[in-house]
Coordinates of N, CA, C and O in Angstrom, one line a residue:
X897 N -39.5 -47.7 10.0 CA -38.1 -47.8 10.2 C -37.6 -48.3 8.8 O -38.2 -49.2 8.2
X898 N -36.6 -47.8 8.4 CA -35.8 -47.9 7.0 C -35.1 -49.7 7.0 O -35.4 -50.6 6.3
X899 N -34.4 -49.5 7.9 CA -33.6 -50.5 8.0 C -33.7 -51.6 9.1 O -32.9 -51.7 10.0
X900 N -34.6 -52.2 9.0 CA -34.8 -53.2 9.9 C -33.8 -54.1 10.6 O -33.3 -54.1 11.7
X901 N -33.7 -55.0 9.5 CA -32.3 -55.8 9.4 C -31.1 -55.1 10.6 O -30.6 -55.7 11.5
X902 N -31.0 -54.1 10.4 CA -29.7 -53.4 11.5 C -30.6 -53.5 12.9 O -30.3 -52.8 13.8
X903 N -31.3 -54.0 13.0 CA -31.7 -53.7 14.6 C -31.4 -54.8 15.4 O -31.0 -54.9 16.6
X904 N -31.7 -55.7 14.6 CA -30.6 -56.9 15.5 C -30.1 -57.7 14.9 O -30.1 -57.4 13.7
X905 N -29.4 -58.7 15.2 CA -28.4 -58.9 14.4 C -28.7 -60.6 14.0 O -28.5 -61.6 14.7
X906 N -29.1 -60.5 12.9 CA -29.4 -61.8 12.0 C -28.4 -62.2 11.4 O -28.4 -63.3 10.9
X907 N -27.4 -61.6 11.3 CA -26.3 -62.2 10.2 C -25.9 -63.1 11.0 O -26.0 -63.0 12.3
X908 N -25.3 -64.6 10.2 CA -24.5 -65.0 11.1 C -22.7 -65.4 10.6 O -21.9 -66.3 10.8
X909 N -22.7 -64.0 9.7 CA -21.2 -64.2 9.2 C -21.1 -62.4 9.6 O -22.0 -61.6 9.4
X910 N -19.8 -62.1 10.2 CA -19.6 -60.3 10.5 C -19.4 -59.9 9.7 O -19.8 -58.8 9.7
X911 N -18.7 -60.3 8.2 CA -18.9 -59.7 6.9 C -20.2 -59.6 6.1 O -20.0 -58.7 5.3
X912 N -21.3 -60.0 6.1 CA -22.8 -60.0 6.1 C -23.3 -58.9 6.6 O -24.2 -58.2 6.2
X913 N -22.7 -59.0 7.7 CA -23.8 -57.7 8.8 C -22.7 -56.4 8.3 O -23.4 -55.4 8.0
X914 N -21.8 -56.2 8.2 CA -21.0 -55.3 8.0 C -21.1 -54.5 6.6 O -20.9 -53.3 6.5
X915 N -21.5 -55.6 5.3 CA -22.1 -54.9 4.3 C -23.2 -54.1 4.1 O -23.5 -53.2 3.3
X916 N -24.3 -54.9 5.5 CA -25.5 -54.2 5.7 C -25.5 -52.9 6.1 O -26.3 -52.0 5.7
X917 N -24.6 -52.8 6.9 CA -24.4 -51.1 7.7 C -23.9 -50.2 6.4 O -24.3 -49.1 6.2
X918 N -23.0 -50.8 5.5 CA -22.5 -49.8 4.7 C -23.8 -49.9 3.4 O -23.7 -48.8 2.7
X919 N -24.8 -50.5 2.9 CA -25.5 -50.3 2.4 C -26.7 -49.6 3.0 O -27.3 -48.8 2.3
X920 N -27.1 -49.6 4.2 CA -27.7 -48.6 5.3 C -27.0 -47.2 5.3 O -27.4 -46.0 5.3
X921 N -26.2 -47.4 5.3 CA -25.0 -45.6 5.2 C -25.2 -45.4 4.0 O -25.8 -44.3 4.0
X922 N -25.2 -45.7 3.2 CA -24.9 -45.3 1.4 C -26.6 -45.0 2.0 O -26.8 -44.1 2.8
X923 N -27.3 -45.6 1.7 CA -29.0 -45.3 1.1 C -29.2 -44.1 2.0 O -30.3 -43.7 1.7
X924 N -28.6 -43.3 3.2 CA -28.6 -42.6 4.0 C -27.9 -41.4 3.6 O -28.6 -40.4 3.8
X925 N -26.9 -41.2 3.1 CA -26.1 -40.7 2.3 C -27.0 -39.9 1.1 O -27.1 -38.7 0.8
X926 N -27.4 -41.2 0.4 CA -27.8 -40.5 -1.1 C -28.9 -40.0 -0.5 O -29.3 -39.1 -1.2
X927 N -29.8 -40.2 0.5 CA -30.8 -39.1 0.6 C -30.6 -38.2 1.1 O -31.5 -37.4 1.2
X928 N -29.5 -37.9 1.7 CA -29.1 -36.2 2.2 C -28.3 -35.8 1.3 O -28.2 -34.5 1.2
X929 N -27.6 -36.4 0.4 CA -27.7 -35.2 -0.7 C -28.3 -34.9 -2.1 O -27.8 -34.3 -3.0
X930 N -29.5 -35.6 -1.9 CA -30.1 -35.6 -3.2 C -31.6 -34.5 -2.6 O -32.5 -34.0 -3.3
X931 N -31.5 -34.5 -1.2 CA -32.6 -34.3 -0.7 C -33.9 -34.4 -0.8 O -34.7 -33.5 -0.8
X932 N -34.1 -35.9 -0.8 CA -35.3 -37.0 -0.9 C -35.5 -36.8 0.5 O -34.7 -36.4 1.3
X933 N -37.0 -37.4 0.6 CA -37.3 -38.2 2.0 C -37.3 -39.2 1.6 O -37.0 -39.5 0.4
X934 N -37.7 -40.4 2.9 CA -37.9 -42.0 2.8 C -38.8 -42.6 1.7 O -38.9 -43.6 0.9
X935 N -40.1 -40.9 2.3 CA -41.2 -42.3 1.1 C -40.9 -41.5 -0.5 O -41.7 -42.0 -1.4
X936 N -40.4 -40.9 -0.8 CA -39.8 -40.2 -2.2 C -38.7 -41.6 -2.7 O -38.6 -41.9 -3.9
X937 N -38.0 -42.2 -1.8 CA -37.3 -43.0 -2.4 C -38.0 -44.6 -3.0 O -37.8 -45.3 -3.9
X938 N -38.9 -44.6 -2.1 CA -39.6 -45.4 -2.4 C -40.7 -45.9 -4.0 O -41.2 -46.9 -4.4
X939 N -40.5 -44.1 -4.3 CA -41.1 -44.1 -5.8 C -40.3 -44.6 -7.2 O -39.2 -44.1 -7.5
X940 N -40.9 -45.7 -8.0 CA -39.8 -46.3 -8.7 C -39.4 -45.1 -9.9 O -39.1 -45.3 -11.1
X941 N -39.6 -43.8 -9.4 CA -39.1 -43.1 -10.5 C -37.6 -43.1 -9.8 O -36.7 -43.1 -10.7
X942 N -37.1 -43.0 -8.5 CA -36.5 -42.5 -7.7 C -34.9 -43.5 -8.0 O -33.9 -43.5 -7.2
X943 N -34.9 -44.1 -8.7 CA -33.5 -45.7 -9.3 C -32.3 -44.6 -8.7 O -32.1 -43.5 -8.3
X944 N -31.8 -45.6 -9.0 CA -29.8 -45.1 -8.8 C -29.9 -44.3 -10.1 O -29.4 -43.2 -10.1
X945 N -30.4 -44.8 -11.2 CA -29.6 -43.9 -12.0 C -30.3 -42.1 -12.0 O -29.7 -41.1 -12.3
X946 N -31.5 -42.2 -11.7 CA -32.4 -40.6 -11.3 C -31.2 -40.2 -10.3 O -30.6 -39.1 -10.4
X947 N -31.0 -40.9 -9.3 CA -30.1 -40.2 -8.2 C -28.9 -39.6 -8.5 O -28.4 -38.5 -8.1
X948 N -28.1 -40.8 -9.5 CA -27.1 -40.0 -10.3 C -27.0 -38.9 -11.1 O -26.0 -38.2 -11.2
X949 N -28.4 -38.7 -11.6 CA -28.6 -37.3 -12.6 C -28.7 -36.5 -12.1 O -28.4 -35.5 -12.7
X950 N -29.3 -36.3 -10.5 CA -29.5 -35.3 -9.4 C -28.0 -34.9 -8.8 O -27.8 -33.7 -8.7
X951 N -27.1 -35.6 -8.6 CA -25.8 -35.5 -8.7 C -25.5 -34.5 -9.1 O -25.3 -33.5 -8.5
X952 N -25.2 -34.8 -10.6 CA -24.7 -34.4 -11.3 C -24.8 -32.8 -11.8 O -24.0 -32.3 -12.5
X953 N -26.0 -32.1 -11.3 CA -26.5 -30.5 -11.5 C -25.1 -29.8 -10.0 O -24.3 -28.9 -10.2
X954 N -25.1 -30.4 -8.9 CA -24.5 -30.0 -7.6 C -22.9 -30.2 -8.3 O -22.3 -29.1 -8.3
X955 N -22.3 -31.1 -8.7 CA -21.3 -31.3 -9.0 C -21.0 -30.9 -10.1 O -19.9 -31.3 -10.5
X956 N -21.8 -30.2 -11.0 CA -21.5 -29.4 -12.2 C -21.2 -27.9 -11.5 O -20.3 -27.1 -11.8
X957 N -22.0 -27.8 -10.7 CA -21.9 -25.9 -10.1 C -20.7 -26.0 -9.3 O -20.0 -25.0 -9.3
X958 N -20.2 -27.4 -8.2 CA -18.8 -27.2 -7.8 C -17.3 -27.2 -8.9 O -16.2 -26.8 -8.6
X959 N -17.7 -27.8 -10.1 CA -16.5 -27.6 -10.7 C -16.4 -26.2 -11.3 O -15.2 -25.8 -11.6
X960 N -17.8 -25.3 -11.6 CA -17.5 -24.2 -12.3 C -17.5 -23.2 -10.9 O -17.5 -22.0 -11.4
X961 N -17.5 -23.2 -9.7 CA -17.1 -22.8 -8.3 C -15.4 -23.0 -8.4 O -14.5 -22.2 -8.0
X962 N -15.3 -23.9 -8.7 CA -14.2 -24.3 -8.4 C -13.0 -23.7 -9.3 O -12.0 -23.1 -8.9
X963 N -13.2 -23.9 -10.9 CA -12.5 -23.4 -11.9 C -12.6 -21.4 -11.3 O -11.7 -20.6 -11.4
X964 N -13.6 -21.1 -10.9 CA -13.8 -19.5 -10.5 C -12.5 -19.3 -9.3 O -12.1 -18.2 -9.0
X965 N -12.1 -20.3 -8.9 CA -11.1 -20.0 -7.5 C -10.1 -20.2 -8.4 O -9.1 -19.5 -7.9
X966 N -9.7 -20.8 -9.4 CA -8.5 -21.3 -10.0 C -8.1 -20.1 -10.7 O -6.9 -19.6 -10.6
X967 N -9.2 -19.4 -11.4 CA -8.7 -18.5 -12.3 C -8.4 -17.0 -10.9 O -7.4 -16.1 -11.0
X968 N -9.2 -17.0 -10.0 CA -8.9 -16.3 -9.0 C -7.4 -16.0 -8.8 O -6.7 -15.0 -9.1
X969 N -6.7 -17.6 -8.1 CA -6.0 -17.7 -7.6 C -4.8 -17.1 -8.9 O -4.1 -16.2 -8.7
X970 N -4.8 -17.6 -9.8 CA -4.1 -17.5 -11.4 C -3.6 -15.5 -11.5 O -2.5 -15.0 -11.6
X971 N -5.1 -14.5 -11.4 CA -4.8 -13.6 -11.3 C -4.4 -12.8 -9.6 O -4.0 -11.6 -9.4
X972 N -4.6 -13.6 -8.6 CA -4.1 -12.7 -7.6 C -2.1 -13.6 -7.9 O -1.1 -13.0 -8.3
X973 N -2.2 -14.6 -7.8 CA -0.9 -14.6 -7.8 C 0.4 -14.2 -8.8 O 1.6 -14.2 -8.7
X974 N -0.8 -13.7 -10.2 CA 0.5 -12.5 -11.4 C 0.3 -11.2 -10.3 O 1.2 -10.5 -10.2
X975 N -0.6 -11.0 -9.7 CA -0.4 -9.0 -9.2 C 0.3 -9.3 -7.7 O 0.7 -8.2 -7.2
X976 N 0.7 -11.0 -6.8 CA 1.6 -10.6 -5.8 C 3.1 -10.9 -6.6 O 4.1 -10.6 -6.0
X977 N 3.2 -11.6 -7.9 CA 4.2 -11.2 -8.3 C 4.8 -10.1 -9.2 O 6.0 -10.0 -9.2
X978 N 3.8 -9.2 -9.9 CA 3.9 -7.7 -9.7 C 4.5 -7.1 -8.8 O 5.6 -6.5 -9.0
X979 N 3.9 -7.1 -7.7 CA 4.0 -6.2 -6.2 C 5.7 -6.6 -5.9 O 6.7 -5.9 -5.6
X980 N 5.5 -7.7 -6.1 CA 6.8 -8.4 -5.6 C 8.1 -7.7 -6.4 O 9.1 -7.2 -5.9
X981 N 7.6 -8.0 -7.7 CA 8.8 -7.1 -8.7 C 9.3 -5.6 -8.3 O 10.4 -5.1 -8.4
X982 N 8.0 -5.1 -7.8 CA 7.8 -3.6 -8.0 C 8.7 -3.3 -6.5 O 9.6 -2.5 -6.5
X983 N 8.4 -3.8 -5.7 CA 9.1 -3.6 -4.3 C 10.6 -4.5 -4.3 O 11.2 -4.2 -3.3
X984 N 11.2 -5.2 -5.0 CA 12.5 -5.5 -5.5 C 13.1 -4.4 -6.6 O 14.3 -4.4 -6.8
X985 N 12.3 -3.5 -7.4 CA 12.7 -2.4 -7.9 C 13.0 -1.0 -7.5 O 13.8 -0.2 -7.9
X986 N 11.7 -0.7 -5.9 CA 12.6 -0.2 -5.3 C 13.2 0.0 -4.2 O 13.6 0.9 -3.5
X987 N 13.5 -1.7 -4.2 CA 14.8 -1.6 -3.3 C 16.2 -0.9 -3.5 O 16.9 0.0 -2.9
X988 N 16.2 -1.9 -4.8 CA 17.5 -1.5 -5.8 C 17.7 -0.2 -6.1 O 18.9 0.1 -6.1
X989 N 16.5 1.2 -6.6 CA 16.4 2.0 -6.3 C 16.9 3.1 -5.2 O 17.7 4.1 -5.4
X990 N 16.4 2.7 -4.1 CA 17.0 3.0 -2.6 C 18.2 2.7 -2.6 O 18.9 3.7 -2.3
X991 N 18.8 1.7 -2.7 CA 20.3 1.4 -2.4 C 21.2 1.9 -3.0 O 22.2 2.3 -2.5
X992 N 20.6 2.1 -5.1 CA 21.4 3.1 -5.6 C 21.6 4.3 -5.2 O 22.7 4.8 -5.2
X993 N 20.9 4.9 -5.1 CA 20.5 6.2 -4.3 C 21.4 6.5 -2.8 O 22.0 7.5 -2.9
X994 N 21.5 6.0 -2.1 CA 22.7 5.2 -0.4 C 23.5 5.2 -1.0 O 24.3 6.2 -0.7
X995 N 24.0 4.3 -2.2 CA 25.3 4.6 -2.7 C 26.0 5.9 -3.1 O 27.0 6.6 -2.8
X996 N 25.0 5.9 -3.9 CA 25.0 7.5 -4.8 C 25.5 8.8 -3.7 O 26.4 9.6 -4.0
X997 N 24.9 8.7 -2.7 CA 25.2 9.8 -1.6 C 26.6 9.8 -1.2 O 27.3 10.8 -1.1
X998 N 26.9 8.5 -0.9 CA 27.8 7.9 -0.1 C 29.2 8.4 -0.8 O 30.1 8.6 0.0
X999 N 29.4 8.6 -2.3 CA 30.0 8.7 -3.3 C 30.1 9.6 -3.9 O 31.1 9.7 -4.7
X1000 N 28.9 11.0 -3.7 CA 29.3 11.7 -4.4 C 30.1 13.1 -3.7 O 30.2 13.3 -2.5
X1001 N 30.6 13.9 -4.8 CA 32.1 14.5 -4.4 C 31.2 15.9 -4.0 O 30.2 16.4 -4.4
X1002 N 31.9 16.2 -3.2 CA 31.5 17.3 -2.6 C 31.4 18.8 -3.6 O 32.4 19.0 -4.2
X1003 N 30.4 19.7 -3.8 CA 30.1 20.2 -4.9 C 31.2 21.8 -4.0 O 31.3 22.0 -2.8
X1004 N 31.6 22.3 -4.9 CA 32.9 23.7 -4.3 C 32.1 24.8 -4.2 O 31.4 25.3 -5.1
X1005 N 32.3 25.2 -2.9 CA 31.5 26.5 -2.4 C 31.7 27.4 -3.1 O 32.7 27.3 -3.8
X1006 N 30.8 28.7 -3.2 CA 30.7 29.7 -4.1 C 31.7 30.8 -3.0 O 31.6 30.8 -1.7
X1007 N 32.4 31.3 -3.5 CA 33.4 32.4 -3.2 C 32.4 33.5 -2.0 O 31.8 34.4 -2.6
X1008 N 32.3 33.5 -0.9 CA 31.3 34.9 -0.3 C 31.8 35.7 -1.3 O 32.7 35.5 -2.1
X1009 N 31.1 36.8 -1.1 CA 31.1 38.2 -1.6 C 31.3 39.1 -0.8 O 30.4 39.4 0.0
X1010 N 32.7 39.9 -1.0 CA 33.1 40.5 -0.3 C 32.6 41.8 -0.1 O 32.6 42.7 -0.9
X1011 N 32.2 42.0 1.6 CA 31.4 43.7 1.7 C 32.2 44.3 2.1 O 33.3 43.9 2.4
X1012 N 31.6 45.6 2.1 CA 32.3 46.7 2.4 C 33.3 46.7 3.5 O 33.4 45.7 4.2
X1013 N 34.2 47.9 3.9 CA 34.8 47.2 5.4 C 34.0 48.4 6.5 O 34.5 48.7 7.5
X1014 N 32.8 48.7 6.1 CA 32.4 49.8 7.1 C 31.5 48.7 8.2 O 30.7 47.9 7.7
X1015 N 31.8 48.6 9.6 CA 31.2 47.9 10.2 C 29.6 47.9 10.4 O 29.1 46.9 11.0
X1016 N 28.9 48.9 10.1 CA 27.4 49.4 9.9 C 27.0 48.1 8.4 O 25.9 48.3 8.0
X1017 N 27.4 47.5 8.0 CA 27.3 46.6 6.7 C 27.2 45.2 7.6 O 26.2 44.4 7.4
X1018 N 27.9 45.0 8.2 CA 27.9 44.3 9.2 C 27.1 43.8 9.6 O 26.7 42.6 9.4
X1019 N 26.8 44.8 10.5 CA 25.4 45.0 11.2 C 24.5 44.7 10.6 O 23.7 44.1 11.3
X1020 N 24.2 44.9 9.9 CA 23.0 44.7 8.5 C 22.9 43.5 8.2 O 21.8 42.8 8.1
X1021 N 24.4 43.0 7.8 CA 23.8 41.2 7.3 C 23.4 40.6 8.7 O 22.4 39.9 8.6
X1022 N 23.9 40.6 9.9 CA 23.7 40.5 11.4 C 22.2 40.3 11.1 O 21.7 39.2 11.1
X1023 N 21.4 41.5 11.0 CA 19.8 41.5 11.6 C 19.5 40.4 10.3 O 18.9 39.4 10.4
X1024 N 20.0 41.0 9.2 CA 19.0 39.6 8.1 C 19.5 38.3 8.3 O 18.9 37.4 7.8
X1025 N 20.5 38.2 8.8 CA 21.0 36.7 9.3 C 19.4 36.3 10.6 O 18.7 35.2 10.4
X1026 N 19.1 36.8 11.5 CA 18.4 36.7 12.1 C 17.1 37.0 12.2 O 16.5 36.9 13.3
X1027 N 16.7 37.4 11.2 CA 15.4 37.8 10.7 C 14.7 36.9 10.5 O 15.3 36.1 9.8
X1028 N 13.1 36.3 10.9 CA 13.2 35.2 10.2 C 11.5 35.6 9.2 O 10.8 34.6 8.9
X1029 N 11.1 36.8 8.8 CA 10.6 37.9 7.7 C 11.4 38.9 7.3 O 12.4 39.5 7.7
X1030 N 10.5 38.7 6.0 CA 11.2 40.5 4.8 C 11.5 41.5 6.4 O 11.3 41.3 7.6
X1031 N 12.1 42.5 5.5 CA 12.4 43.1 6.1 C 12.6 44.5 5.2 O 13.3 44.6 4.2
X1032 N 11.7 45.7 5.9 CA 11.8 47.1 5.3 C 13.3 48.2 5.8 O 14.1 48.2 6.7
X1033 N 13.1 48.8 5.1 CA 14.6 49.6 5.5 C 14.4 50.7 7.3 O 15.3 51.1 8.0
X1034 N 13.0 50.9 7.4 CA 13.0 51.1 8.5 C 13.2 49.9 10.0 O 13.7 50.0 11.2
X1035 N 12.7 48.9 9.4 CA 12.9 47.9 10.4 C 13.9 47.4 10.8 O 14.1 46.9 12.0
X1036 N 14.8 47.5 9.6 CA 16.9 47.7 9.6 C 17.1 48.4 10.8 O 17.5 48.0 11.9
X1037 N 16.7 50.1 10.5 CA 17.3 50.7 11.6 C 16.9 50.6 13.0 O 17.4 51.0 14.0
X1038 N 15.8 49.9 12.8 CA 15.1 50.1 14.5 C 16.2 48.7 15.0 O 16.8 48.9 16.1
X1039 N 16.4 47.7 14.3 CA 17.2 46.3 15.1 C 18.4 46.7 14.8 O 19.3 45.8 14.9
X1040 N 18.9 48.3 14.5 CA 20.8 48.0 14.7 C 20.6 49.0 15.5 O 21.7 49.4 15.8
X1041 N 19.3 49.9 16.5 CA 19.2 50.7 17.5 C 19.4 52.1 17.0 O 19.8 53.0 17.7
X1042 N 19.0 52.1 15.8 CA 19.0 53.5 14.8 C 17.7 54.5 15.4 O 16.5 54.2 15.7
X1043 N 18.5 55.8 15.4 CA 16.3 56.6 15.5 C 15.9 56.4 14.3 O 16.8 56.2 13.5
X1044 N 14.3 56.2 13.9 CA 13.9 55.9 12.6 C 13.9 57.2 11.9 O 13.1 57.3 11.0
X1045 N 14.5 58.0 12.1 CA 14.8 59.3 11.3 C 14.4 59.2 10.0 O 14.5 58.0 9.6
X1046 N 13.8 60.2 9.0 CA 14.1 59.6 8.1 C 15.5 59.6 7.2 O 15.6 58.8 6.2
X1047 N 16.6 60.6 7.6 CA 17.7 60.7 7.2 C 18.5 59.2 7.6 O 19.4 58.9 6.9
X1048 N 18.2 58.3 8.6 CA 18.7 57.3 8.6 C 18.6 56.2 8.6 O 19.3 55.2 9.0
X1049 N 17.0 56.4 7.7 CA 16.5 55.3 7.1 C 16.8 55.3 5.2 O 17.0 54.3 4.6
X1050 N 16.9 56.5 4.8 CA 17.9 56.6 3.6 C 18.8 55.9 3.8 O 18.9 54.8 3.2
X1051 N 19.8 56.6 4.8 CA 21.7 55.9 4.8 C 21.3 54.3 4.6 O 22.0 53.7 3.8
X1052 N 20.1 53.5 5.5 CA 20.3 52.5 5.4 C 19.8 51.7 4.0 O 20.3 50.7 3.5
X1053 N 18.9 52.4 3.5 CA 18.4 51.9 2.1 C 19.2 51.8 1.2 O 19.0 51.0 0.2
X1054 N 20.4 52.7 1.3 CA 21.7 53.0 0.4 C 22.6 52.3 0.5 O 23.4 52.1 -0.4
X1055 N 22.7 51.5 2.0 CA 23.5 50.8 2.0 C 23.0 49.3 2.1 O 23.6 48.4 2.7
X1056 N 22.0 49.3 1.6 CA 21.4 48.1 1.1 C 21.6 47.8 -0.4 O 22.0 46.8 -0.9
X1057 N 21.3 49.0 -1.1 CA 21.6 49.0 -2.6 C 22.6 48.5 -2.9 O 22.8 47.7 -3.8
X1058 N 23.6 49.1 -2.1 CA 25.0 49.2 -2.6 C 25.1 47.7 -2.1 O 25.8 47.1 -2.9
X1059 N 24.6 46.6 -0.9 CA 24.9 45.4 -0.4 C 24.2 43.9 -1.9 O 24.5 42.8 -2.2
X1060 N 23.1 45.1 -2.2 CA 22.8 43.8 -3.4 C 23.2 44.3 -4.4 O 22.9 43.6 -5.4
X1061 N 23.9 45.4 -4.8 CA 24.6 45.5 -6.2 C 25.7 44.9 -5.8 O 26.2 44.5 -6.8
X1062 N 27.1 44.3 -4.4 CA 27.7 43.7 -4.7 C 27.3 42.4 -4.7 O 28.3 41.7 -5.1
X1063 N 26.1 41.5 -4.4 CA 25.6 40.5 -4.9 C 26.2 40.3 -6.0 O 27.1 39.5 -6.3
X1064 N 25.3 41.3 -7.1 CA 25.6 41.0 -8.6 C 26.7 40.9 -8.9 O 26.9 40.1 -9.8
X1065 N 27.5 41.6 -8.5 CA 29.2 41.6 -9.1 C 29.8 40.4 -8.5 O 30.9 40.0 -9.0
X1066 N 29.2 39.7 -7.6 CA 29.9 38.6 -7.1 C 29.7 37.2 -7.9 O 28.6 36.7 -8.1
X1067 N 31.0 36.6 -8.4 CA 31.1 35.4 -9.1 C 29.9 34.8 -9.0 O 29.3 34.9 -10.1
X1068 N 29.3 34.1 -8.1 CA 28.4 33.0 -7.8 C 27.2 34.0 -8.8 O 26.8 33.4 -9.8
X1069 N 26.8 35.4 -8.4 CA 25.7 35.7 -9.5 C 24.6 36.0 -8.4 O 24.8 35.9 -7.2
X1070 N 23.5 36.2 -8.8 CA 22.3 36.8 -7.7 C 21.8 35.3 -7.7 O 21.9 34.7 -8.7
X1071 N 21.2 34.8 -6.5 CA 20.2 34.1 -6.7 C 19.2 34.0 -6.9 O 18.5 33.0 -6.7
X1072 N 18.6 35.3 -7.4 CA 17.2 35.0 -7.5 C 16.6 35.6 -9.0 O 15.5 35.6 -9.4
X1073 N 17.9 36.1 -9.6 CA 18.1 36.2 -11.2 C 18.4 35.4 -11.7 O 17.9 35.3 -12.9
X1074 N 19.3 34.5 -11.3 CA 20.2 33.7 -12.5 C 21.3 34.4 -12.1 O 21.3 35.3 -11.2
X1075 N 22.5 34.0 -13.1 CA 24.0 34.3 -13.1 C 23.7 35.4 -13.8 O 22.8 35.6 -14.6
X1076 N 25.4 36.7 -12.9 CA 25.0 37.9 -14.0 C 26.0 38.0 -14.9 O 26.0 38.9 -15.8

């Protein structure tokens, strides 16, 4: 047994006995963290000041533990004030943008282009209004209920030509040239 003295109580002052318990704790103490046993302390190599130098290897590796969380903390907290900046940039962004819609003037329609007055022209923009693929000159006549003749699959080719040459003449210009 280490501590005899604590097993019953000789003191006859409670400040007496009360220092004993905390010098029983302390000598208890420094061997769990120096990790001695009883009869290791007992070796007079084993002084307060050996125990102190044993210390001191554990409490050199928590301050450079410790400086490693500081500098951690140092760079995560510039990249959530990055993040921070970057998502206050596009806020500001977004809202200009909300505004910007909100504000801007309505751009002036392009003039149609005026077709022919033969009602068969009609008909024509009709199926390509409703088309939703290309479309060949025979496939024109089959959706306006044409026979696919070939005499009236010409008429219709012709009056396709004639539907995108007034494209071109039309102010706005072809879209798929550029302005003419």
């Amino acid at each position: 047994m280490l501590h005899r003295r604590l097993v019953r109580d000789y003191e006859h002052r409670p400040a007496s006995a009360e220092s004993r318990v905390y010098w029983a704790i302390s000598d208890v103490m420094a061997r769990r963290l120096t990790g001695t046993s009883a009869l290791a302390r007992r070796d007079p190599q084993q002084t307060l000041g050996a125990l102190l130098a044993r210390l001191e290897v554990p409490e050199r590796q928590i301050a450079v533990e410790a400086e490693a969380a500081h500098e951690q903390i140092v760079q995560l907290t510039a990249l959530l004030d990055g993040l921070a900046q970057a998502a206050e940039h596009i806020a500001i962004t977004r809202n200009t943008l909300l505004e910007l819609t909100d504000e801007a003037p309505l751009a002036p329609a392009e003039p149609a282009a005026s077709l022919p007055d033969s009602p068969a022209y009609q008909q024509i923009m009709a199926v390509f209004t409703e088309a939703d693929a290309p479309l060949r000159a025979r496939n024109v006549c089959e959706a306006m209920d044409l026979n696919p003749a070939p005499n009236n699959i010409n008429n219709v080719r012709i009056k396709l030509k004639r539907l995108t040459s007034v494209r071109r003449r039309s102010p706005g210009g072809n879209r798929f040239r550029g302005t003419s």
